[in-house]
Amino acid sequence: MSSTAEKVALIVGAGDYIGSAIAKRFAQEGYLVCLGRRKAEKLAPLVDEISKLGGKAKAFALDARDEANVEQVFAEIENTVGEIDVMIFNVGANVQFPILETTSRVFHKVWEMACFAGFLNGREAAKYMVPRKRGSIFFTGATASVKGNAGFGAFSSAKAGLRSLAQAMARELGPQNIHVAHLVIDAGVDTEWVHQLMKERGIDESSLPEDGLMKPESVAQAYWQLHQQSRDAWTFELDIRPYAEKW
């Protein structure tokens, strides 16, 4: 175990938008942020940005679906960086396929990324947090976590599975002082992928109301607020959406 007193936040699925915003938010609060992504070299710009902002970040090559890789990265962080105080699982896997075009390979891959990987990383975080009797384990959900929509059979089933996993973990680990929470993002997020999707669907972005898309920074702030909750009033599930979102 490292003797460092650094507060460590591990972001699994540190992508260019939500994951990046979460990392910067926790770094802003003095956390040493560990960033996990399959290709660690893609994290270099984020590590550099956090450093220029006065924070600390380290990049790790992490395939969230690979059990041996997950175990190795968690052990490396715990032994050489510091004790993981919060782990946020933010792997995406949002794909749309009509059911007749959903191959078994697609279905399994989406489940593996959005559900199985959540289990691996959630379990590994618990392995270190339970003996210490403290820590936070958070999972990023979506509208599909609670509602299956046409064309999203694979994604909906995987996200619903992740939600059930999180709920089971919260009930088991909560009494051991581990805060497990599931964040439902019930909205389009201001990312390049969403802008491209709207373009393909012929949606005029100028017709959207101001703040009609959720900012990645707002998601990051929701996670920070969850992590700050007093244990006598923990939230398990928080659903967030823009004021103009129909639900």
PDB file of C-alpha atoms in Angstrom:
ATOM      1  CA  MET A   1       0.000   0.000   0.000  1.00  0.00           C
ATOM      2  CA  SER A   2       1.312   3.441  -0.918  1.00  0.00           C
ATOM      3  CA  SER A   3       1.969   5.769   2.004  1.00  0.00           C
ATOM      4  CA  THR A   4       0.813   8.800   0.013  1.00  0.00           C
ATOM      5  CA  ALA A   5      -2.062  10.844   1.390  1.00  0.00           C
ATOM      6  CA  GLU A   6      -3.350  11.732  -2.074  1.00  0.00           C
ATOM      7  CA  LYS A   7      -7.120  11.549  -2.531  1.00  0.00           C
ATOM      8  CA  VAL A   8      -7.632   9.396  -5.625  1.00  0.00           C
ATOM      9  CA  ALA A   9     -10.562   9.371  -8.052  1.00  0.00           C
ATOM     10  CA  LEU A  10     -10.594   6.702 -10.761  1.00  0.00           C
ATOM     11  CA  ILE A  11     -12.607   7.440 -13.907  1.00  0.00           C
ATOM     12  CA  VAL A  12     -13.201   4.263 -15.921  1.00  0.00           C
ATOM     13  CA  GLY A  13     -14.198   5.340 -19.400  1.00  0.00           C
ATOM     14  CA  ALA A  14     -12.470   8.721 -19.418  1.00  0.00           C
ATOM     15  CA  GLY A  15     -13.757   9.805 -22.810  1.00  0.00           C
ATOM     16  CA  ASP A  16     -13.548  13.194 -24.469  1.00  0.00           C
ATOM     17  CA  TYR A  17     -16.734  14.644 -23.023  1.00  0.00           C
ATOM     18  CA  ILE A  18     -18.448  13.339 -19.867  1.00  0.00           C
ATOM     19  CA  GLY A  19     -15.434  11.379 -18.608  1.00  0.00           C
ATOM     20  CA  SER A  20     -13.155  14.329 -19.260  1.00  0.00           C
ATOM     21  CA  ALA A  21     -15.486  16.730 -17.438  1.00  0.00           C
ATOM     22  CA  ILE A  22     -15.735  14.419 -14.418  1.00  0.00           C
ATOM     23  CA  ALA A  23     -11.956  14.141 -14.266  1.00  0.00           C
ATOM     24  CA  LYS A  24     -11.481  17.909 -14.365  1.00  0.00           C
ATOM     25  CA  ARG A  25     -14.172  18.463 -11.711  1.00  0.00           C
ATOM     26  CA  PHE A  26     -12.571  16.089  -9.219  1.00  0.00           C
ATOM     27  CA  ALA A  27      -9.074  17.392 -10.014  1.00  0.00           C
ATOM     28  CA  GLN A  28     -10.374  20.881  -9.272  1.00  0.00           C
ATOM     29  CA  GLU A  29     -11.212  19.667  -5.772  1.00  0.00           C
ATOM     30  CA  GLY A  30      -7.694  18.404  -5.129  1.00  0.00           C
ATOM     31  CA  TYR A  31      -8.091  14.782  -6.191  1.00  0.00           C
ATOM     32  CA  LEU A  32      -5.358  12.988  -8.047  1.00  0.00           C
ATOM     33  CA  VAL A  33      -7.381  11.707 -10.972  1.00  0.00           C
ATOM     34  CA  CYS A  34      -6.576   8.329 -12.510  1.00  0.00           C
ATOM     35  CA  LEU A  35      -7.917   8.037 -16.043  1.00  0.00           C
ATOM     36  CA  GLY A  36      -8.761   4.671 -17.581  1.00  0.00           C
ATOM     37  CA  ARG A  37      -9.191   4.190 -21.334  1.00  0.00           C
ATOM     38  CA  ARG A  38      -8.344   1.371 -23.711  1.00  0.00           C
ATOM     39  CA  LYS A  39      -5.772   3.507 -25.519  1.00  0.00           C
ATOM     40  CA  ALA A  40      -3.882   5.455 -22.877  1.00  0.00           C
ATOM     41  CA  GLU A  41      -2.199   7.675 -25.473  1.00  0.00           C
ATOM     42  CA  LYS A  42      -5.579   9.298 -26.190  1.00  0.00           C
ATOM     43  CA  LEU A  43      -5.555  10.595 -22.623  1.00  0.00           C
ATOM     44  CA  ALA A  44      -2.415  12.696 -23.058  1.00  0.00           C
ATOM     45  CA  PRO A  45      -4.276  15.933 -23.956  1.00  0.00           C
ATOM     46  CA  LEU A  46      -6.553  15.569 -20.911  1.00  0.00           C
ATOM     47  CA  VAL A  47      -3.641  14.873 -18.553  1.00  0.00           C
ATOM     48  CA  ASP A  48      -1.892  17.943 -19.947  1.00  0.00           C
ATOM     49  CA  GLU A  49      -5.011  20.112 -19.599  1.00  0.00           C
ATOM     50  CA  ILE A  50      -5.571  19.076 -15.984  1.00  0.00           C
ATOM     51  CA  SER A  51      -1.909  19.771 -15.224  1.00  0.00           C
ATOM     52  CA  LYS A  52      -2.124  23.259 -16.745  1.00  0.00           C
ATOM     53  CA  LEU A  53      -5.179  23.923 -14.580  1.00  0.00           C
ATOM     54  CA  GLY A  54      -3.122  23.062 -11.495  1.00  0.00           C
ATOM     55  CA  GLY A  55      -4.434  19.532 -11.004  1.00  0.00           C
ATOM     56  CA  LYS A  56      -2.895  16.078 -11.044  1.00  0.00           C
ATOM     57  CA  ALA A  57      -3.780  13.217 -13.377  1.00  0.00           C
ATOM     58  CA  LYS A  58      -2.337   9.889 -14.461  1.00  0.00           C
ATOM     59  CA  ALA A  59      -3.325   7.851 -17.513  1.00  0.00           C
ATOM     60  CA  PHE A  60      -3.777   4.085 -17.566  1.00  0.00           C
ATOM     61  CA  ALA A  61      -4.402   1.675 -20.440  1.00  0.00           C
ATOM     62  CA  LEU A  62      -7.565   0.007 -19.214  1.00  0.00           C
ATOM     63  CA  ASP A  63      -9.868  -2.334 -21.110  1.00  0.00           C
ATOM     64  CA  ALA A  64     -12.801  -2.327 -18.709  1.00  0.00           C
ATOM     65  CA  ARG A  65     -13.968  -5.731 -20.052  1.00  0.00           C
ATOM     66  CA  ASP A  66     -10.677  -7.510 -19.378  1.00  0.00           C
ATOM     67  CA  GLU A  67     -10.639  -8.968 -15.864  1.00  0.00           C
ATOM     68  CA  ALA A  68      -6.864  -9.378 -15.643  1.00  0.00           C
ATOM     69  CA  ASN A  69      -6.286  -5.843 -16.942  1.00  0.00           C
ATOM     70  CA  VAL A  70      -8.815  -4.385 -14.496  1.00  0.00           C
ATOM     71  CA  GLU A  71      -7.215  -6.200 -11.562  1.00  0.00           C
ATOM     72  CA  GLN A  72      -3.744  -5.068 -12.628  1.00  0.00           C
ATOM     73  CA  VAL A  73      -4.694  -1.383 -13.012  1.00  0.00           C
ATOM     74  CA  PHE A  74      -6.531  -1.218  -9.688  1.00  0.00           C
ATOM     75  CA  ALA A  75      -3.585  -2.881  -7.922  1.00  0.00           C
ATOM     76  CA  GLU A  76      -1.098  -0.507  -9.579  1.00  0.00           C
ATOM     77  CA  ILE A  77      -3.101   2.542  -8.488  1.00  0.00           C
ATOM     78  CA  GLU A  78      -3.538   1.272  -4.933  1.00  0.00           C
ATOM     79  CA  ASN A  79       0.122   0.304  -4.576  1.00  0.00           C
ATOM     80  CA  THR A  80       1.837   3.207  -6.309  1.00  0.00           C
ATOM     81  CA  VAL A  81      -0.575   6.141  -6.409  1.00  0.00           C
ATOM     82  CA  GLY A  82      -2.922   6.039  -3.438  1.00  0.00           C
ATOM     83  CA  GLU A  83      -6.138   4.654  -2.033  1.00  0.00           C
ATOM     84  CA  ILE A  84      -9.068   4.950  -4.426  1.00  0.00           C
ATOM     85  CA  ASP A  85     -11.677   7.122  -2.717  1.00  0.00           C
ATOM     86  CA  VAL A  86     -14.167   7.167  -5.581  1.00  0.00           C
ATOM     87  CA  MET A  87     -14.564   5.045  -8.714  1.00  0.00           C
ATOM     88  CA  ILE A  88     -16.851   6.249 -11.488  1.00  0.00           C
ATOM     89  CA  PHE A  89     -17.799   3.764 -14.199  1.00  0.00           C
ATOM     90  CA  ASN A  90     -18.551   5.786 -17.321  1.00  0.00           C
ATOM     91  CA  VAL A  91     -18.247   3.358 -20.228  1.00  0.00           C
ATOM     92  CA  GLY A  92     -20.700   4.131 -23.040  1.00  0.00           C
ATOM     93  CA  ALA A  93     -21.735   1.515 -25.653  1.00  0.00           C
ATOM     94  CA  ASN A  94     -24.779   3.394 -26.940  1.00  0.00           C
ATOM     95  CA  VAL A  95     -25.727   1.841 -30.277  1.00  0.00           C
ATOM     96  CA  GLN A  96     -28.979   1.666 -32.221  1.00  0.00           C
ATOM     97  CA  PHE A  97     -29.953  -1.443 -34.193  1.00  0.00           C
ATOM     98  CA  PRO A  98     -33.391  -2.745 -35.200  1.00  0.00           C
ATOM     99  CA  ILE A  99     -33.915  -6.085 -33.483  1.00  0.00           C
ATOM    100  CA  LEU A 100     -33.750  -7.995 -36.786  1.00  0.00           C
ATOM    101  CA  GLU A 101     -30.360  -6.430 -37.478  1.00  0.00           C
ATOM    102  CA  THR A 102     -28.972  -7.038 -33.989  1.00  0.00           C
ATOM    103  CA  THR A 103     -26.470  -9.858 -34.292  1.00  0.00           C
ATOM    104  CA  SER A 104     -25.470 -11.992 -31.346  1.00  0.00           C
ATOM    105  CA  ARG A 105     -22.008 -10.444 -31.592  1.00  0.00           C
ATOM    106  CA  VAL A 106     -23.405  -6.911 -31.289  1.00  0.00           C
ATOM    107  CA  PHE A 107     -25.700  -7.853 -28.412  1.00  0.00           C
ATOM    108  CA  HIS A 108     -22.906  -9.552 -26.487  1.00  0.00           C
ATOM    109  CA  LYS A 109     -20.397  -6.758 -27.111  1.00  0.00           C
ATOM    110  CA  VAL A 110     -22.802  -4.075 -25.882  1.00  0.00           C
ATOM    111  CA  TRP A 111     -23.642  -6.123 -22.776  1.00  0.00           C
ATOM    112  CA  GLU A 112     -19.947  -6.746 -22.186  1.00  0.00           C
ATOM    113  CA  MET A 113     -19.109  -3.035 -22.330  1.00  0.00           C
ATOM    114  CA  ALA A 114     -22.101  -1.560 -20.505  1.00  0.00           C
ATOM    115  CA  CYS A 115     -22.907  -4.263 -17.958  1.00  0.00           C
ATOM    116  CA  PHE A 116     -20.196  -6.892 -17.502  1.00  0.00           C
ATOM    117  CA  ALA A 117     -17.466  -4.261 -17.370  1.00  0.00           C
ATOM    118  CA  GLY A 118     -19.470  -2.444 -14.712  1.00  0.00           C
ATOM    119  CA  PHE A 119     -19.470  -5.608 -12.627  1.00  0.00           C
ATOM    120  CA  LEU A 120     -15.710  -6.103 -12.997  1.00  0.00           C
ATOM    121  CA  ASN A 121     -14.795  -2.555 -12.034  1.00  0.00           C
ATOM    122  CA  GLY A 122     -17.441  -2.256  -9.329  1.00  0.00           C
ATOM    123  CA  ARG A 123     -16.311  -5.488  -7.716  1.00  0.00           C
ATOM    124  CA  GLU A 124     -12.660  -4.485  -7.911  1.00  0.00           C
ATOM    125  CA  ALA A 125     -13.361  -1.125  -6.296  1.00  0.00           C
ATOM    126  CA  ALA A 126     -15.314  -2.846  -3.530  1.00  0.00           C
ATOM    127  CA  LYS A 127     -12.424  -5.231  -2.938  1.00  0.00           C
ATOM    128  CA  TYR A 128     -10.289  -2.311  -1.764  1.00  0.00           C
ATOM    129  CA  MET A 129     -12.975  -0.122  -0.203  1.00  0.00           C
ATOM    130  CA  VAL A 130     -14.776  -2.667   1.984  1.00  0.00           C
ATOM    131  CA  PRO A 131     -11.762  -3.376   4.273  1.00  0.00           C
ATOM    132  CA  ARG A 132     -11.366   0.405   4.721  1.00  0.00           C
ATOM    133  CA  LYS A 133     -15.103   0.850   5.356  1.00  0.00           C
ATOM    134  CA  ARG A 134     -15.327   3.903   3.096  1.00  0.00           C
ATOM    135  CA  GLY A 135     -15.546   4.942  -0.534  1.00  0.00           C
ATOM    136  CA  SER A 136     -17.893   5.780  -3.397  1.00  0.00           C
ATOM    137  CA  ILE A 137     -18.763   3.630  -6.413  1.00  0.00           C
ATOM    138  CA  PHE A 138     -20.815   5.387  -9.075  1.00  0.00           C
ATOM    139  CA  PHE A 139     -22.248   4.135 -12.376  1.00  0.00           C
ATOM    140  CA  THR A 140     -23.334   6.201 -15.382  1.00  0.00           C
ATOM    141  CA  GLY A 141     -26.768   5.200 -16.643  1.00  0.00           C
ATOM    142  CA  ALA A 142     -29.041   6.447 -19.400  1.00  0.00           C
ATOM    143  CA  THR A 143     -32.694   6.712 -20.346  1.00  0.00           C
ATOM    144  CA  ALA A 144     -32.302   3.117 -21.529  1.00  0.00           C
ATOM    145  CA  SER A 145     -31.556   2.062 -17.946  1.00  0.00           C
ATOM    146  CA  VAL A 146     -35.230   2.394 -17.069  1.00  0.00           C
ATOM    147  CA  LYS A 147     -37.015   2.419 -20.450  1.00  0.00           C
ATOM    148  CA  GLY A 148     -36.540   0.178 -23.454  1.00  0.00           C
ATOM    149  CA  ASN A 149     -37.032   1.986 -26.758  1.00  0.00           C
ATOM    150  CA  ALA A 150     -37.392   0.721 -30.320  1.00  0.00           C
ATOM    151  CA  GLY A 151     -34.006   0.068 -31.856  1.00  0.00           C
ATOM    152  CA  PHE A 152     -32.182  -0.086 -28.558  1.00  0.00           C
ATOM    153  CA  GLY A 153     -32.725  -3.695 -27.495  1.00  0.00           C
ATOM    154  CA  ALA A 154     -29.059  -4.436 -26.858  1.00  0.00           C
ATOM    155  CA  PHE A 155     -28.287  -1.120 -25.186  1.00  0.00           C
ATOM    156  CA  SER A 156     -31.437  -1.112 -23.046  1.00  0.00           C
ATOM    157  CA  SER A 157     -30.893  -4.624 -21.735  1.00  0.00           C
ATOM    158  CA  ALA A 158     -27.261  -3.877 -20.898  1.00  0.00           C
ATOM    159  CA  LYS A 159     -28.042  -0.609 -19.150  1.00  0.00           C
ATOM    160  CA  ALA A 160     -30.943  -2.153 -17.238  1.00  0.00           C
ATOM    161  CA  GLY A 161     -28.576  -4.889 -16.113  1.00  0.00           C
ATOM    162  CA  LEU A 162     -26.046  -2.305 -14.944  1.00  0.00           C
ATOM    163  CA  ARG A 163     -28.767  -0.523 -12.977  1.00  0.00           C
ATOM    164  CA  SER A 164     -29.788  -3.759 -11.242  1.00  0.00           C
ATOM    165  CA  LEU A 165     -26.147  -4.511 -10.468  1.00  0.00           C
ATOM    166  CA  ALA A 166     -25.730  -1.060  -8.937  1.00  0.00           C
ATOM    167  CA  GLN A 167     -28.876  -1.478  -6.851  1.00  0.00           C
ATOM    168  CA  ALA A 168     -27.776  -4.852  -5.553  1.00  0.00           C
ATOM    169  CA  MET A 169     -24.339  -3.447  -4.695  1.00  0.00           C
ATOM    170  CA  ALA A 170     -25.883  -0.437  -2.937  1.00  0.00           C
ATOM    171  CA  ARG A 171     -27.989  -2.696  -0.724  1.00  0.00           C
ATOM    172  CA  GLU A 172     -25.032  -4.917   0.086  1.00  0.00           C
ATOM    173  CA  LEU A 173     -22.311  -2.308   0.491  1.00  0.00           C
ATOM    174  CA  GLY A 174     -24.241   0.632   1.905  1.00  0.00           C
ATOM    175  CA  PRO A 175     -24.286  -0.863   5.428  1.00  0.00           C
ATOM    176  CA  GLN A 176     -20.501  -1.145   5.103  1.00  0.00           C
ATOM    177  CA  ASN A 177     -20.200   2.621   4.547  1.00  0.00           C
ATOM    178  CA  ILE A 178     -19.681   2.356   0.772  1.00  0.00           C
ATOM    179  CA  HIS A 179     -21.829   4.801  -1.205  1.00  0.00           C
ATOM    180  CA  VAL A 180     -23.047   3.150  -4.409  1.00  0.00           C
ATOM    181  CA  ALA A 181     -25.091   5.319  -6.757  1.00  0.00           C
ATOM    182  CA  HIS A 182     -26.524   5.176 -10.269  1.00  0.00           C
ATOM    183  CA  LEU A 183     -26.809   8.379 -12.318  1.00  0.00           C
ATOM    184  CA  VAL A 184     -29.469   8.332 -15.058  1.00  0.00           C
ATOM    185  CA  ILE A 185     -28.665  10.805 -17.829  1.00  0.00           C
ATOM    186  CA  ASP A 186     -32.098  11.284 -19.373  1.00  0.00           C
ATOM    187  CA  ALA A 187     -31.109  13.635 -22.171  1.00  0.00           C
ATOM    188  CA  GLY A 188     -28.954  14.278 -25.153  1.00  0.00           C
ATOM    189  CA  VAL A 189     -25.523  15.436 -24.026  1.00  0.00           C
ATOM    190  CA  ASP A 190     -23.605  18.156 -25.840  1.00  0.00           C
ATOM    191  CA  THR A 191     -21.118  15.869 -27.595  1.00  0.00           C
ATOM    192  CA  GLU A 192     -19.912  15.460 -31.152  1.00  0.00           C
ATOM    193  CA  TRP A 193     -21.760  12.122 -31.390  1.00  0.00           C
ATOM    194  CA  VAL A 194     -25.102  13.730 -30.451  1.00  0.00           C
ATOM    195  CA  HIS A 195     -24.593  16.606 -32.890  1.00  0.00           C
ATOM    196  CA  GLN A 196     -23.852  14.108 -35.667  1.00  0.00           C
ATOM    197  CA  LEU A 197     -26.931  12.074 -34.727  1.00  0.00           C
ATOM    198  CA  MET A 198     -29.153  15.146 -34.914  1.00  0.00           C
ATOM    199  CA  LYS A 199     -27.686  16.019 -38.299  1.00  0.00           C
ATOM    200  CA  GLU A 200     -28.411  12.522 -39.614  1.00  0.00           C
ATOM    201  CA  ARG A 201     -32.001  12.795 -38.356  1.00  0.00           C
ATOM    202  CA  GLY A 202     -32.517  16.170 -39.974  1.00  0.00           C
ATOM    203  CA  ILE A 203     -32.881  18.036 -36.679  1.00  0.00           C
ATOM    204  CA  ASP A 204     -32.190  21.770 -36.911  1.00  0.00           C
ATOM    205  CA  GLU A 205     -30.047  22.575 -33.883  1.00  0.00           C
ATOM    206  CA  SER A 206     -31.034  26.227 -34.052  1.00  0.00           C
ATOM    207  CA  SER A 207     -34.574  25.150 -33.156  1.00  0.00           C
ATOM    208  CA  LEU A 208     -33.438  23.728 -29.821  1.00  0.00           C
ATOM    209  CA  PRO A 209     -34.079  25.830 -26.720  1.00  0.00           C
ATOM    210  CA  GLU A 210     -31.110  27.308 -24.905  1.00  0.00           C
ATOM    211  CA  ASP A 211     -29.607  24.694 -22.589  1.00  0.00           C
ATOM    212  CA  GLY A 212     -31.675  22.031 -24.363  1.00  0.00           C
ATOM    213  CA  LEU A 213     -28.656  19.724 -24.445  1.00  0.00           C
ATOM    214  CA  MET A 214     -26.959  18.709 -21.221  1.00  0.00           C
ATOM    215  CA  LYS A 215     -23.439  19.983 -20.734  1.00  0.00           C
ATOM    216  CA  PRO A 216     -20.812  17.382 -19.738  1.00  0.00           C
ATOM    217  CA  GLU A 217     -19.781  19.764 -16.948  1.00  0.00           C
ATOM    218  CA  SER A 218     -23.296  19.520 -15.485  1.00  0.00           C
ATOM    219  CA  VAL A 219     -22.987  15.734 -15.316  1.00  0.00           C
ATOM    220  CA  ALA A 220     -19.630  16.142 -13.587  1.00  0.00           C
ATOM    221  CA  GLN A 221     -21.170  18.508 -11.059  1.00  0.00           C
ATOM    222  CA  ALA A 222     -23.937  15.984 -10.301  1.00  0.00           C
ATOM    223  CA  TYR A 223     -21.295  13.351  -9.568  1.00  0.00           C
ATOM    224  CA  TRP A 224     -19.386  15.719  -7.317  1.00  0.00           C
ATOM    225  CA  GLN A 225     -22.576  16.502  -5.385  1.00  0.00           C
ATOM    226  CA  LEU A 226     -23.301  12.788  -4.984  1.00  0.00           C
ATOM    227  CA  HIS A 227     -19.826  12.230  -3.597  1.00  0.00           C
ATOM    228  CA  GLN A 228     -20.330  15.040  -1.076  1.00  0.00           C
ATOM    229  CA  GLN A 229     -23.548  13.658   0.403  1.00  0.00           C
ATOM    230  CA  SER A 230     -23.728  12.881   4.095  1.00  0.00           C
ATOM    231  CA  ARG A 231     -24.200   9.175   4.759  1.00  0.00           C
ATOM    232  CA  ASP A 232     -27.398   9.830   6.686  1.00  0.00           C
ATOM    233  CA  ALA A 233     -28.983  10.982   3.384  1.00  0.00           C
ATOM    234  CA  TRP A 234     -27.350   9.053   0.557  1.00  0.00           C
ATOM    235  CA  THR A 235     -28.948   8.995  -2.889  1.00  0.00           C
ATOM    236  CA  PHE A 236     -28.937   5.706  -4.754  1.00  0.00           C
ATOM    237  CA  GLU A 237     -30.443   6.880  -8.032  1.00  0.00           C
ATOM    238  CA  LEU A 238     -30.308  10.401  -9.406  1.00  0.00           C
ATOM    239  CA  ASP A 239     -31.954  11.166 -12.739  1.00  0.00           C
ATOM    240  CA  ILE A 240     -30.984  14.394 -14.448  1.00  0.00           C
ATOM    241  CA  ARG A 241     -32.370  16.130 -17.551  1.00  0.00           C
ATOM    242  CA  PRO A 242     -32.567  19.648 -19.038  1.00  0.00           C
ATOM    243  CA  TYR A 243     -35.555  21.796 -18.040  1.00  0.00           C
ATOM    244  CA  ALA A 244     -37.003  21.482 -21.556  1.00  0.00           C
ATOM    245  CA  GLU A 245     -36.678  17.697 -21.868  1.00  0.00           C
ATOM    246  CA  LYS A 246     -39.949  15.807 -22.378  1.00  0.00           C
ATOM    247  CA  TRP A 247     -40.241  12.815 -20.073  1.00  0.00           C
TER     248      TRP A 247
END
